Amino acid sequence: VYKRPVRIETICTGDELLTGLTADTNSVHFQNRLLERLGVVVRRSTVVPDLRDDITEVIREVAARADVALVSGGLGPTSDDLTAECAARAAGVELVEHLGVVQYIRDRFQKRGLTVSANNLRQAIVPAGAEVVINTEGSAPMFILKLGRCTLFFVPGVPREYRHLVDTEVLPRLVGPKQRRVLCVLKVMGLFESQLDAKVRPLYASHPRVTFGYRTQAPENHLKLLADDEAALAPARADCLALLGDHVFAEGEQTLAEVVGSALKAKGHRLALAESCTGGMVAAELTKLPGASGWLESSAVTYTESAKQRWACVEAQALEKHGAVSEVVARQMAQGVRAAAGVEWGASVTGFAGPGGGTEANPVGTVYLGVSGPGVDVVERQFWPFDRERVRRAAAWGLMDLLRKKLRHD
Ligand code: ATP
Ligand code: MG
């Protein structure tokens, strides 16, 4: 990996990180961002328990060899939160109360109708000479301390606060405009990671200044392109898009549910769902989006045969002749909910999630996805030889992806 001559280390404090209670996901976030933005790999990552001597010692050690250190955790109000005290000790400075933070904590508590305790105000105590940054996601502030040539960033351990401060306060201080790397993430459906890799690999040679990476969030796969500048990135992105075509459903932070939602919104159309083996998972994904009521009409969890008949207008004969997991029933479910709801689009999923059940023709892992819309009437059969939870997720994602394609092309 491409490295710049800057040595960055991380320190995480907390007994829970050493007892197997909590995994250090904070560092993962920072490492990802650092690589994306700066092309720098963290040189060493240390985890220490909530012990004064250990924290002080590791701060001294790291400050002696690193240019930048990110210290996470132990800034809270409880007696096991020792980081500010240890930082002061390591730097040989006093602890002082920061009046701006005191005021911020008082205001914050007042707004929530809570009374401030002496413990809470401990969080306003920082090493003398530190630069203090208010933490809008929580009470404990972030502070920055210079120790010799090393700049140390101290941030709270709560993942939400940590990520917010890393993204908005730490990284902008590390990455100058000239150094900023560019990144693009293409999100892909319908290809396994190995297939994606095999397809994209031949492009590597034409783009020597681009780093290609993969990440799986089954059943999605993400292709990450990283480069020093737009001039290197843009042609690689264009080649990948041309190569992968309709498999690419989104870029960057956008989700599959968002793509489906915005397509419906753009058309001014509404959707009704009939979900069997996914038990409402598609609806749960779609309703994560604010404003979903503008385009999602309803979702029926039609788990039994009788529910499929009553709520999705499936014919008893079809169930008897073809079984609940069949092309005919998936088609009737999609058409049925669409008609019952009186909306432009109906979509359905029925399948065997396992571990029991299944037939010879449709073994466990078989799902049928149906979409009915203006000029659209399709059923797709998919087979996912996975465990129950993965089959359900694959089916839900499969249906959203089918909807996406049909919404785009109708
Ligand atoms: P608080 O104000 O909540 O006390 P803090 O700065 O003292 O914040 P910690 O007490 O160390 O932070 O941790 C707060 C929460 O964040 C705990 O639930 C802890 O398990 C979690 N946490 C701490 N460090 C990490 C980490 N490196 N990765 C993931 N979670 C973490
Ligand atoms: Mg704490």
PDB file of C-alpha atoms in Angstrom, residues 58-349:
ATOM      1  CA  VAL A  58       1.754   4.260  26.558  1.00  0.00           C
ATOM      2  CA  ILE A  59       1.012   7.939  25.910  1.00  0.00           C
ATOM      3  CA  ARG A  60       4.673   8.746  26.611  1.00  0.00           C
ATOM      4  CA  GLU A  61       5.954   5.898  24.459  1.00  0.00           C
ATOM      5  CA  VAL A  62       3.749   6.684  21.505  1.00  0.00           C
ATOM      6  CA  ALA A  63       4.430  10.438  21.717  1.00  0.00           C
ATOM      7  CA  ALA A  64       8.157   9.700  21.578  1.00  0.00           C
ATOM      8  CA  ARG A  65       8.000   7.948  18.210  1.00  0.00           C
ATOM      9  CA  ALA A  66       4.825   9.052  16.375  1.00  0.00           C
ATOM     10  CA  ASP A  67       3.910  12.251  14.543  1.00  0.00           C
ATOM     11  CA  VAL A  68       0.238  11.830  15.296  1.00  0.00           C
ATOM     12  CA  ALA A  69      -1.629   9.744  17.837  1.00  0.00           C
ATOM     13  CA  LEU A  70      -5.344   9.185  18.186  1.00  0.00           C
ATOM     14  CA  VAL A  71      -6.355   8.246  21.732  1.00  0.00           C
ATOM     15  CA  SER A  72      -9.839   6.855  22.271  1.00  0.00           C
ATOM     16  CA  GLY A  73     -11.874   6.335  25.430  1.00  0.00           C
ATOM     17  CA  GLY A  74     -11.739   7.131  29.109  1.00  0.00           C
ATOM     18  CA  LEU A  75     -12.981  10.715  28.866  1.00  0.00           C
ATOM     19  CA  GLY A  76     -16.330  10.052  30.509  1.00  0.00           C
ATOM     20  CA  PRO A  77     -17.641  11.059  33.933  1.00  0.00           C
ATOM     21  CA  THR A  78     -16.940   7.855  35.856  1.00  0.00           C
ATOM     22  CA  SER A  79     -14.015   7.011  38.137  1.00  0.00           C
ATOM     23  CA  ASP A  80     -12.550   4.585  35.586  1.00  0.00           C
ATOM     24  CA  ASP A  81     -12.222   7.416  33.084  1.00  0.00           C
ATOM     25  CA  LEU A  82      -8.593   8.359  33.540  1.00  0.00           C
ATOM     26  CA  THR A  83      -7.357   9.538  30.177  1.00  0.00           C
ATOM     27  CA  ALA A  84      -7.291  13.311  30.785  1.00  0.00           C
ATOM     28  CA  GLU A  85      -5.440  12.802  34.046  1.00  0.00           C
ATOM     29  CA  CYS A  86      -2.895  10.481  32.436  1.00  0.00           C
ATOM     30  CA  ALA A  87      -2.387  12.803  29.483  1.00  0.00           C
ATOM     31  CA  ALA A  88      -1.582  15.623  31.891  1.00  0.00           C
ATOM     32  CA  ARG A  89       0.810  13.395  33.777  1.00  0.00           C
ATOM     33  CA  ALA A  90       2.546  12.269  30.588  1.00  0.00           C
ATOM     34  CA  ALA A  91       2.931  15.886  29.482  1.00  0.00           C
ATOM     35  CA  GLY A  92       3.947  17.109  32.937  1.00  0.00           C
ATOM     36  CA  VAL A  93       1.199  19.724  33.064  1.00  0.00           C
ATOM     37  CA  GLU A  94      -1.654  20.540  35.442  1.00  0.00           C
ATOM     38  CA  LEU A  95      -5.295  19.711  34.932  1.00  0.00           C
ATOM     39  CA  VAL A  96      -7.529  22.728  34.480  1.00  0.00           C
ATOM     40  CA  GLU A  97     -11.254  23.263  34.239  1.00  0.00           C
ATOM     41  CA  HIS A  98     -12.350  24.514  30.845  1.00  0.00           C
ATOM     42  CA  LEU A  99     -15.105  27.078  31.344  1.00  0.00           C
ATOM     43  CA  GLY A 100     -16.462  26.757  27.830  1.00  0.00           C
ATOM     44  CA  VAL A 101     -17.039  23.047  28.367  1.00  0.00           C
ATOM     45  CA  VAL A 102     -18.582  23.636  31.813  1.00  0.00           C
ATOM     46  CA  GLN A 103     -21.078  25.969  30.201  1.00  0.00           C
ATOM     47  CA  TYR A 104     -21.702  23.563  27.340  1.00  0.00           C
ATOM     48  CA  ILE A 105     -22.413  20.687  29.751  1.00  0.00           C
ATOM     49  CA  ARG A 106     -24.729  22.847  31.884  1.00  0.00           C
ATOM     50  CA  ASP A 107     -26.681  23.966  28.813  1.00  0.00           C
ATOM     51  CA  ARG A 108     -26.872  20.457  27.455  1.00  0.00           C
ATOM     52  CA  PHE A 109     -28.242  19.042  30.692  1.00  0.00           C
ATOM     53  CA  GLN A 110     -30.677  21.898  31.147  1.00  0.00           C
ATOM     54  CA  LYS A 111     -32.128  21.366  27.683  1.00  0.00           C
ATOM     55  CA  ARG A 112     -32.840  17.757  28.596  1.00  0.00           C
ATOM     56  CA  GLY A 113     -34.294  18.643  32.010  1.00  0.00           C
ATOM     57  CA  LEU A 114     -31.439  16.926  33.868  1.00  0.00           C
ATOM     58  CA  THR A 115     -29.358  18.204  36.772  1.00  0.00           C
ATOM     59  CA  VAL A 116     -25.589  18.362  36.445  1.00  0.00           C
ATOM     60  CA  SER A 117     -23.590  16.367  38.985  1.00  0.00           C
ATOM     61  CA  ALA A 118     -19.986  16.904  40.038  1.00  0.00           C
ATOM     62  CA  ASN A 119     -19.145  13.772  38.046  1.00  0.00           C
ATOM     63  CA  ASN A 120     -20.490  15.287  34.857  1.00  0.00           C
ATOM     64  CA  LEU A 121     -18.336  18.349  35.331  1.00  0.00           C
ATOM     65  CA  ARG A 122     -15.236  16.147  35.587  1.00  0.00           C
ATOM     66  CA  GLN A 123     -15.522  15.987  31.817  1.00  0.00           C
ATOM     67  CA  ALA A 124     -14.648  19.685  31.614  1.00  0.00           C
ATOM     68  CA  ILE A 125     -11.248  19.038  33.186  1.00  0.00           C
ATOM     69  CA  VAL A 126      -8.456  18.870  30.626  1.00  0.00           C
ATOM     70  CA  PRO A 127      -4.657  19.142  30.575  1.00  0.00           C
ATOM     71  CA  ALA A 128      -3.412  22.746  30.691  1.00  0.00           C
ATOM     72  CA  GLY A 129      -2.432  23.994  27.260  1.00  0.00           C
ATOM     73  CA  ALA A 130      -4.639  21.558  25.380  1.00  0.00           C
ATOM     74  CA  GLU A 131      -6.787  22.782  22.522  1.00  0.00           C
ATOM     75  CA  VAL A 132     -10.390  21.905  23.355  1.00  0.00           C
ATOM     76  CA  VAL A 133     -13.013  20.998  20.768  1.00  0.00           C
ATOM     77  CA  ILE A 134     -16.653  20.797  21.857  1.00  0.00           C
ATOM     78  CA  ASN A 135     -18.277  17.450  21.096  1.00  0.00           C
ATOM     79  CA  THR A 136     -21.740  18.115  19.722  1.00  0.00           C
ATOM     80  CA  GLU A 137     -22.645  14.419  19.973  1.00  0.00           C
ATOM     81  CA  GLY A 138     -21.940  14.097  23.698  1.00  0.00           C
ATOM     82  CA  SER A 139     -20.707  15.775  26.883  1.00  0.00           C
ATOM     83  CA  ALA A 140     -17.019  14.887  27.019  1.00  0.00           C
ATOM     84  CA  PRO A 141     -15.023  17.189  24.734  1.00  0.00           C
ATOM     85  CA  MET A 142     -12.200  16.232  22.462  1.00  0.00           C
ATOM     86  CA  PHE A 143      -8.816  17.790  23.173  1.00  0.00           C
ATOM     87  CA  ILE A 144      -5.553  18.104  21.316  1.00  0.00           C
ATOM     88  CA  LEU A 145      -2.204  18.069  23.048  1.00  0.00           C
ATOM     89  CA  LYS A 146       1.304  18.555  21.653  1.00  0.00           C
ATOM     90  CA  LEU A 147       3.915  16.384  23.293  1.00  0.00           C
ATOM     91  CA  GLY A 148       7.298  17.017  21.728  1.00  0.00           C
ATOM     92  CA  ARG A 149       6.830  16.605  17.977  1.00  0.00           C
ATOM     93  CA  CYS A 150       3.732  14.452  18.395  1.00  0.00           C
ATOM     94  CA  THR A 151       0.191  15.769  18.145  1.00  0.00           C
ATOM     95  CA  LEU A 152      -2.208  13.712  20.219  1.00  0.00           C
ATOM     96  CA  PHE A 153      -5.954  13.774  19.599  1.00  0.00           C
ATOM     97  CA  PHE A 154      -8.048  12.594  22.543  1.00  0.00           C
ATOM     98  CA  VAL A 155     -11.588  11.562  21.681  1.00  0.00           C
ATOM     99  CA  PRO A 156     -14.368   9.837  23.638  1.00  0.00           C
ATOM    100  CA  GLY A 157     -14.752   6.087  23.144  1.00  0.00           C
ATOM    101  CA  VAL A 158     -18.491   6.027  22.435  1.00  0.00           C
ATOM    102  CA  PRO A 159     -18.486   4.938  18.788  1.00  0.00           C
ATOM    103  CA  ARG A 160     -21.027   7.516  17.595  1.00  0.00           C
ATOM    104  CA  GLU A 161     -19.089  10.378  19.192  1.00  0.00           C
ATOM    105  CA  TYR A 162     -15.752   8.961  18.116  1.00  0.00           C
ATOM    106  CA  ARG A 163     -16.766   8.687  14.460  1.00  0.00           C
ATOM    107  CA  HIS A 164     -18.284  12.121  14.397  1.00  0.00           C
ATOM    108  CA  LEU A 165     -15.173  13.745  15.860  1.00  0.00           C
ATOM    109  CA  VAL A 166     -12.782  11.737  13.718  1.00  0.00           C
ATOM    110  CA  ASP A 167     -14.639  12.698  10.539  1.00  0.00           C
ATOM    111  CA  THR A 168     -15.300  16.358  11.319  1.00  0.00           C
ATOM    112  CA  GLU A 169     -12.367  17.380  13.538  1.00  0.00           C
ATOM    113  CA  VAL A 170      -9.445  14.957  13.376  1.00  0.00           C
ATOM    114  CA  LEU A 171      -9.194  14.098   9.691  1.00  0.00           C
ATOM    115  CA  PRO A 172      -9.545  17.676   8.429  1.00  0.00           C
ATOM    116  CA  ARG A 173      -6.563  18.549  10.647  1.00  0.00           C
ATOM    117  CA  LEU A 174      -4.476  15.734   9.203  1.00  0.00           C
ATOM    118  CA  VAL A 175      -5.298  15.964   5.554  1.00  0.00           C
ATOM    119  CA  GLY A 176      -4.152  19.034   3.697  1.00  0.00           C
ATOM    120  CA  PRO A 177      -6.041  19.864   0.488  1.00  0.00           C
ATOM    121  CA  LYS A 178      -3.036  18.808  -1.603  1.00  0.00           C
ATOM    122  CA  GLN A 179      -2.720  15.428   0.054  1.00  0.00           C
ATOM    123  CA  ARG A 180      -6.364  14.506  -0.106  1.00  0.00           C
ATOM    124  CA  ARG A 181      -6.873  11.225  -1.896  1.00  0.00           C
ATOM    125  CA  VAL A 182      -9.923  10.479  -3.937  1.00  0.00           C
ATOM    126  CA  LEU A 183     -12.115   7.468  -3.520  1.00  0.00           C
ATOM    127  CA  CYS A 184     -15.025   5.931  -5.272  1.00  0.00           C
ATOM    128  CA  VAL A 185     -17.102   2.960  -4.155  1.00  0.00           C
ATOM    129  CA  LEU A 186     -19.182   1.072  -6.692  1.00  0.00           C
ATOM    130  CA  LYS A 187     -21.844  -1.109  -5.104  1.00  0.00           C
ATOM    131  CA  VAL A 188     -22.652  -4.262  -6.990  1.00  0.00           C
ATOM    132  CA  MET A 189     -25.431  -6.867  -6.900  1.00  0.00           C
ATOM    133  CA  GLY A 190     -25.656 -10.161  -8.740  1.00  0.00           C
ATOM    134  CA  LEU A 191     -21.958 -11.065  -8.654  1.00  0.00           C
ATOM    135  CA  PHE A 192     -20.080 -12.991  -6.006  1.00  0.00           C
ATOM    136  CA  GLU A 193     -16.888 -11.384  -4.744  1.00  0.00           C
ATOM    137  CA  SER A 194     -14.764 -13.872  -6.692  1.00  0.00           C
ATOM    138  CA  GLN A 195     -16.696 -13.150  -9.901  1.00  0.00           C
ATOM    139  CA  LEU A 196     -16.346  -9.427  -9.366  1.00  0.00           C
ATOM    140  CA  ASP A 197     -12.626  -9.773  -8.769  1.00  0.00           C
ATOM    141  CA  ALA A 198     -12.182 -11.935 -11.877  1.00  0.00           C
ATOM    142  CA  LYS A 199     -14.080  -9.420 -14.007  1.00  0.00           C
ATOM    143  CA  VAL A 200     -12.242  -6.349 -12.737  1.00  0.00           C
ATOM    144  CA  ARG A 201      -8.719  -7.764 -12.442  1.00  0.00           C
ATOM    145  CA  PRO A 202      -7.877  -7.316 -16.160  1.00  0.00           C
ATOM    146  CA  LEU A 203      -8.351  -3.547 -15.669  1.00  0.00           C
ATOM    147  CA  TYR A 204      -5.584  -3.256 -13.070  1.00  0.00           C
ATOM    148  CA  ALA A 205      -2.811  -2.975 -15.647  1.00  0.00           C
ATOM    149  CA  SER A 206      -4.463  -0.045 -17.441  1.00  0.00           C
ATOM    150  CA  HIS A 207      -4.749   1.903 -14.182  1.00  0.00           C
ATOM    151  CA  PRO A 208      -1.456   1.560 -12.329  1.00  0.00           C
ATOM    152  CA  ARG A 209      -2.144   4.645 -10.180  1.00  0.00           C
ATOM    153  CA  VAL A 210      -5.382   3.236  -8.821  1.00  0.00           C
ATOM    154  CA  THR A 211      -5.693   0.848  -5.878  1.00  0.00           C
ATOM    155  CA  PHE A 212      -8.533  -1.656  -6.306  1.00  0.00           C
ATOM    156  CA  GLY A 213     -10.169  -3.115  -3.210  1.00  0.00           C
ATOM    157  CA  TYR A 214     -13.196  -5.237  -2.380  1.00  0.00           C
ATOM    158  CA  ARG A 215     -15.579  -5.482   0.502  1.00  0.00           C
ATOM    159  CA  THR A 216     -18.488  -7.870   0.906  1.00  0.00           C
ATOM    160  CA  GLN A 217     -21.749  -6.993   2.586  1.00  0.00           C
ATOM    161  CA  ALA A 218     -23.569 -10.074   1.350  1.00  0.00           C
ATOM    162  CA  PRO A 219     -25.369 -10.171  -0.971  1.00  0.00           C
ATOM    163  CA  GLU A 220     -23.855  -6.812  -1.984  1.00  0.00           C
ATOM    164  CA  ASN A 221     -20.247  -6.491  -3.055  1.00  0.00           C
ATOM    165  CA  HIS A 222     -18.417  -3.201  -3.061  1.00  0.00           C
ATOM    166  CA  LEU A 223     -15.570  -2.264  -5.331  1.00  0.00           C
ATOM    167  CA  LYS A 224     -13.350   0.464  -3.924  1.00  0.00           C
ATOM    168  CA  LEU A 225     -11.146   2.586  -6.157  1.00  0.00           C
ATOM    169  CA  LEU A 226      -8.555   4.766  -4.522  1.00  0.00           C
ATOM    170  CA  ALA A 227      -6.205   7.229  -6.204  1.00  0.00           C
ATOM    171  CA  ASP A 228      -4.130  10.339  -5.598  1.00  0.00           C
ATOM    172  CA  ASP A 229      -6.150  12.491  -7.922  1.00  0.00           C
ATOM    173  CA  GLU A 230      -9.282  12.679 -10.016  1.00  0.00           C
ATOM    174  CA  ALA A 231      -7.291  12.365 -13.240  1.00  0.00           C
ATOM    175  CA  ALA A 232      -6.246   8.855 -12.252  1.00  0.00           C
ATOM    176  CA  LEU A 233      -9.562   7.869 -10.714  1.00  0.00           C
ATOM    177  CA  ALA A 234     -12.058   9.019 -13.337  1.00  0.00           C
ATOM    178  CA  PRO A 235     -10.949   6.731 -16.206  1.00  0.00           C
ATOM    179  CA  ALA A 236     -10.795   3.723 -13.875  1.00  0.00           C
ATOM    180  CA  ARG A 237     -14.279   4.483 -12.600  1.00  0.00           C
ATOM    181  CA  ALA A 238     -15.574   4.834 -16.169  1.00  0.00           C
ATOM    182  CA  ASP A 239     -13.998   1.506 -17.190  1.00  0.00           C
ATOM    183  CA  CYS A 240     -15.490  -0.278 -14.190  1.00  0.00           C
ATOM    184  CA  LEU A 241     -18.930   1.174 -14.811  1.00  0.00           C
ATOM    185  CA  ALA A 242     -18.827   0.112 -18.456  1.00  0.00           C
ATOM    186  CA  LEU A 243     -17.641  -3.360 -17.496  1.00  0.00           C
ATOM    187  CA  LEU A 244     -20.115  -3.970 -14.687  1.00  0.00           C
ATOM    188  CA  GLY A 245     -23.113  -2.283 -16.311  1.00  0.00           C
ATOM    189  CA  ASP A 246     -26.398  -2.930 -14.602  1.00  0.00           C
ATOM    190  CA  HIS A 247     -24.739  -4.805 -11.733  1.00  0.00           C
ATOM    191  CA  VAL A 248     -23.802  -1.437 -10.238  1.00  0.00           C
ATOM    192  CA  PHE A 249     -26.775  -0.229  -8.235  1.00  0.00           C
ATOM    193  CA  ALA A 250     -25.248   2.699  -6.353  1.00  0.00           C
ATOM    194  CA  GLU A 251     -22.108   4.665  -5.560  1.00  0.00           C
ATOM    195  CA  GLY A 252     -20.704   5.801  -2.244  1.00  0.00           C
ATOM    196  CA  GLU A 253     -23.000   5.971   0.715  1.00  0.00           C
ATOM    197  CA  GLN A 254     -26.217   5.394  -1.188  1.00  0.00           C
ATOM    198  CA  THR A 255     -28.105   2.205  -0.267  1.00  0.00           C
ATOM    199  CA  LEU A 256     -30.144  -0.163  -2.410  1.00  0.00           C
ATOM    200  CA  ALA A 257     -33.296   0.850  -0.526  1.00  0.00           C
ATOM    201  CA  GLU A 258     -32.545   4.506  -1.307  1.00  0.00           C
ATOM    202  CA  VAL A 259     -32.180   3.761  -5.005  1.00  0.00           C
ATOM    203  CA  VAL A 260     -35.559   2.008  -5.052  1.00  0.00           C
ATOM    204  CA  GLY A 261     -37.183   4.768  -3.009  1.00  0.00           C
ATOM    205  CA  SER A 262     -35.870   7.583  -5.162  1.00  0.00           C
ATOM    206  CA  ALA A 263     -36.904   5.811  -8.370  1.00  0.00           C
ATOM    207  CA  LEU A 264     -40.471   5.482  -7.078  1.00  0.00           C
ATOM    208  CA  LYS A 265     -40.480   9.051  -5.864  1.00  0.00           C
ATOM    209  CA  ALA A 266     -39.191  10.347  -9.190  1.00  0.00           C
ATOM    210  CA  LYS A 267     -42.002   8.569 -10.999  1.00  0.00           C
ATOM    211  CA  GLY A 268     -44.628   9.607  -8.477  1.00  0.00           C
ATOM    212  CA  HIS A 269     -45.528   5.924  -8.114  1.00  0.00           C
ATOM    213  CA  ARG A 270     -46.398   3.840  -5.059  1.00  0.00           C
ATOM    214  CA  LEU A 271     -45.433   0.309  -4.079  1.00  0.00           C
ATOM    215  CA  ALA A 272     -47.239  -2.456  -2.210  1.00  0.00           C
ATOM    216  CA  LEU A 273     -45.427  -5.557  -0.982  1.00  0.00           C
ATOM    217  CA  ALA A 274     -46.385  -9.122  -0.149  1.00  0.00           C
ATOM    218  CA  GLU A 275     -43.575 -10.770   1.769  1.00  0.00           C
ATOM    219  CA  SER A 276     -43.493 -14.368   2.827  1.00  0.00           C
ATOM    220  CA  CYS A 277     -40.074 -15.740   3.811  1.00  0.00           C
ATOM    221  CA  THR A 278     -38.608 -12.262   4.426  1.00  0.00           C
ATOM    222  CA  GLY A 279     -41.279 -11.496   7.020  1.00  0.00           C
ATOM    223  CA  GLY A 280     -41.297  -7.759   6.292  1.00  0.00           C
ATOM    224  CA  MET A 281     -37.559  -7.252   5.856  1.00  0.00           C
ATOM    225  CA  VAL A 282     -38.022  -5.397   2.574  1.00  0.00           C
ATOM    226  CA  ALA A 283     -40.512  -3.055   4.210  1.00  0.00           C
ATOM    227  CA  ALA A 284     -38.167  -2.597   7.169  1.00  0.00           C
ATOM    228  CA  GLU A 285     -35.351  -1.543   4.816  1.00  0.00           C
ATOM    229  CA  LEU A 286     -37.540   0.783   2.779  1.00  0.00           C
ATOM    230  CA  THR A 287     -39.076   2.446   5.837  1.00  0.00           C
ATOM    231  CA  LYS A 288     -35.610   3.327   7.129  1.00  0.00           C
ATOM    232  CA  LEU A 289     -35.836   6.165   4.640  1.00  0.00           C
ATOM    233  CA  PRO A 290     -37.512   9.357   5.768  1.00  0.00           C
ATOM    234  CA  GLY A 291     -40.518  10.195   3.631  1.00  0.00           C
ATOM    235  CA  ALA A 292     -41.148   6.547   2.704  1.00  0.00           C
ATOM    236  CA  SER A 293     -44.873   7.083   3.160  1.00  0.00           C
ATOM    237  CA  GLY A 294     -44.755   9.107  -0.050  1.00  0.00           C
ATOM    238  CA  TRP A 295     -44.159   5.979  -2.123  1.00  0.00           C
ATOM    239  CA  LEU A 296     -44.534   2.889   0.055  1.00  0.00           C
ATOM    240  CA  GLU A 297     -48.222   2.076   0.379  1.00  0.00           C
ATOM    241  CA  SER A 298     -48.192  -1.128   2.421  1.00  0.00           C
ATOM    242  CA  SER A 299     -46.502  -4.405   3.072  1.00  0.00           C
ATOM    243  CA  ALA A 300     -48.348  -7.581   3.916  1.00  0.00           C
ATOM    244  CA  VAL A 301     -46.479 -10.373   5.639  1.00  0.00           C
ATOM    245  CA  THR A 302     -48.379 -13.209   3.984  1.00  0.00           C
ATOM    246  CA  TYR A 303     -46.716 -16.082   5.733  1.00  0.00           C
ATOM    247  CA  THR A 304     -49.380 -18.773   5.511  1.00  0.00           C
ATOM    248  CA  GLU A 305     -51.339 -19.991   2.517  1.00  0.00           C
ATOM    249  CA  SER A 306     -54.529 -18.469   3.891  1.00  0.00           C
ATOM    250  CA  ALA A 307     -52.836 -15.079   4.309  1.00  0.00           C
ATOM    251  CA  LYS A 308     -51.575 -15.286   0.737  1.00  0.00           C
ATOM    252  CA  GLN A 309     -55.162 -15.845  -0.385  1.00  0.00           C
ATOM    253  CA  ARG A 310     -56.797 -13.195   1.773  1.00  0.00           C
ATOM    254  CA  TRP A 311     -54.248 -10.397   1.558  1.00  0.00           C
ATOM    255  CA  ALA A 312     -52.536 -11.015  -1.759  1.00  0.00           C
ATOM    256  CA  CYS A 313     -55.475 -12.482  -3.701  1.00  0.00           C
ATOM    257  CA  VAL A 314     -53.645 -15.729  -4.501  1.00  0.00           C
ATOM    258  CA  GLU A 315     -55.972 -18.438  -5.862  1.00  0.00           C
ATOM    259  CA  ALA A 316     -56.409 -21.582  -3.762  1.00  0.00           C
ATOM    260  CA  GLN A 317     -55.950 -23.638  -6.915  1.00  0.00           C
ATOM    261  CA  ALA A 318     -52.557 -22.087  -7.630  1.00  0.00           C
ATOM    262  CA  LEU A 319     -51.360 -22.926  -4.123  1.00  0.00           C
ATOM    263  CA  GLU A 320     -52.628 -26.461  -4.417  1.00  0.00           C
ATOM    264  CA  LYS A 321     -51.239 -27.100  -7.865  1.00  0.00           C
ATOM    265  CA  HIS A 322     -47.862 -25.328  -7.675  1.00  0.00           C
ATOM    266  CA  GLY A 323     -47.166 -24.877  -3.952  1.00  0.00           C
ATOM    267  CA  ALA A 324     -46.574 -21.612  -2.065  1.00  0.00           C
ATOM    268  CA  VAL A 325     -42.983 -21.430  -3.289  1.00  0.00           C
ATOM    269  CA  SER A 326     -43.518 -21.228  -7.018  1.00  0.00           C
ATOM    270  CA  GLU A 327     -43.405 -18.895  -9.951  1.00  0.00           C
ATOM    271  CA  VAL A 328     -47.182 -18.841 -10.293  1.00  0.00           C
ATOM    272  CA  VAL A 329     -47.785 -17.908  -6.662  1.00  0.00           C
ATOM    273  CA  ALA A 330     -45.070 -15.231  -6.647  1.00  0.00           C
ATOM    274  CA  ARG A 331     -46.676 -13.699  -9.729  1.00  0.00           C
ATOM    275  CA  GLN A 332     -50.144 -13.773  -8.221  1.00  0.00           C
ATOM    276  CA  MET A 333     -48.869 -12.273  -4.970  1.00  0.00           C
ATOM    277  CA  ALA A 334     -47.287  -9.312  -6.778  1.00  0.00           C
ATOM    278  CA  GLN A 335     -50.324  -8.739  -8.955  1.00  0.00           C
ATOM    279  CA  GLY A 336     -52.658  -9.336  -6.022  1.00  0.00           C
ATOM    280  CA  VAL A 337     -51.175  -6.793  -3.595  1.00  0.00           C
ATOM    281  CA  ARG A 338     -50.856  -4.302  -6.373  1.00  0.00           C
ATOM    282  CA  ALA A 339     -54.545  -4.595  -7.222  1.00  0.00           C
ATOM    283  CA  ALA A 340     -55.666  -4.771  -3.584  1.00  0.00           C
ATOM    284  CA  ALA A 341     -53.701  -1.639  -2.686  1.00  0.00           C
ATOM    285  CA  GLY A 342     -54.648   0.140  -5.907  1.00  0.00           C
ATOM    286  CA  VAL A 343     -51.089   1.288  -6.585  1.00  0.00           C
ATOM    287  CA  GLU A 344     -48.743   1.310  -9.572  1.00  0.00           C
ATOM    288  CA  TRP A 345     -46.319  -1.371  -8.318  1.00  0.00           C
ATOM    289  CA  GLY A 346     -46.663  -4.672  -6.507  1.00  0.00           C
ATOM    290  CA  ALA A 347     -43.745  -6.843  -5.437  1.00  0.00           C
ATOM    291  CA  SER A 348     -43.566 -10.229  -3.775  1.00  0.00           C
ATOM    292  CA  VAL A 349     -41.183 -12.735  -2.300  1.00  0.00           C
TER     293      VAL A 349
END
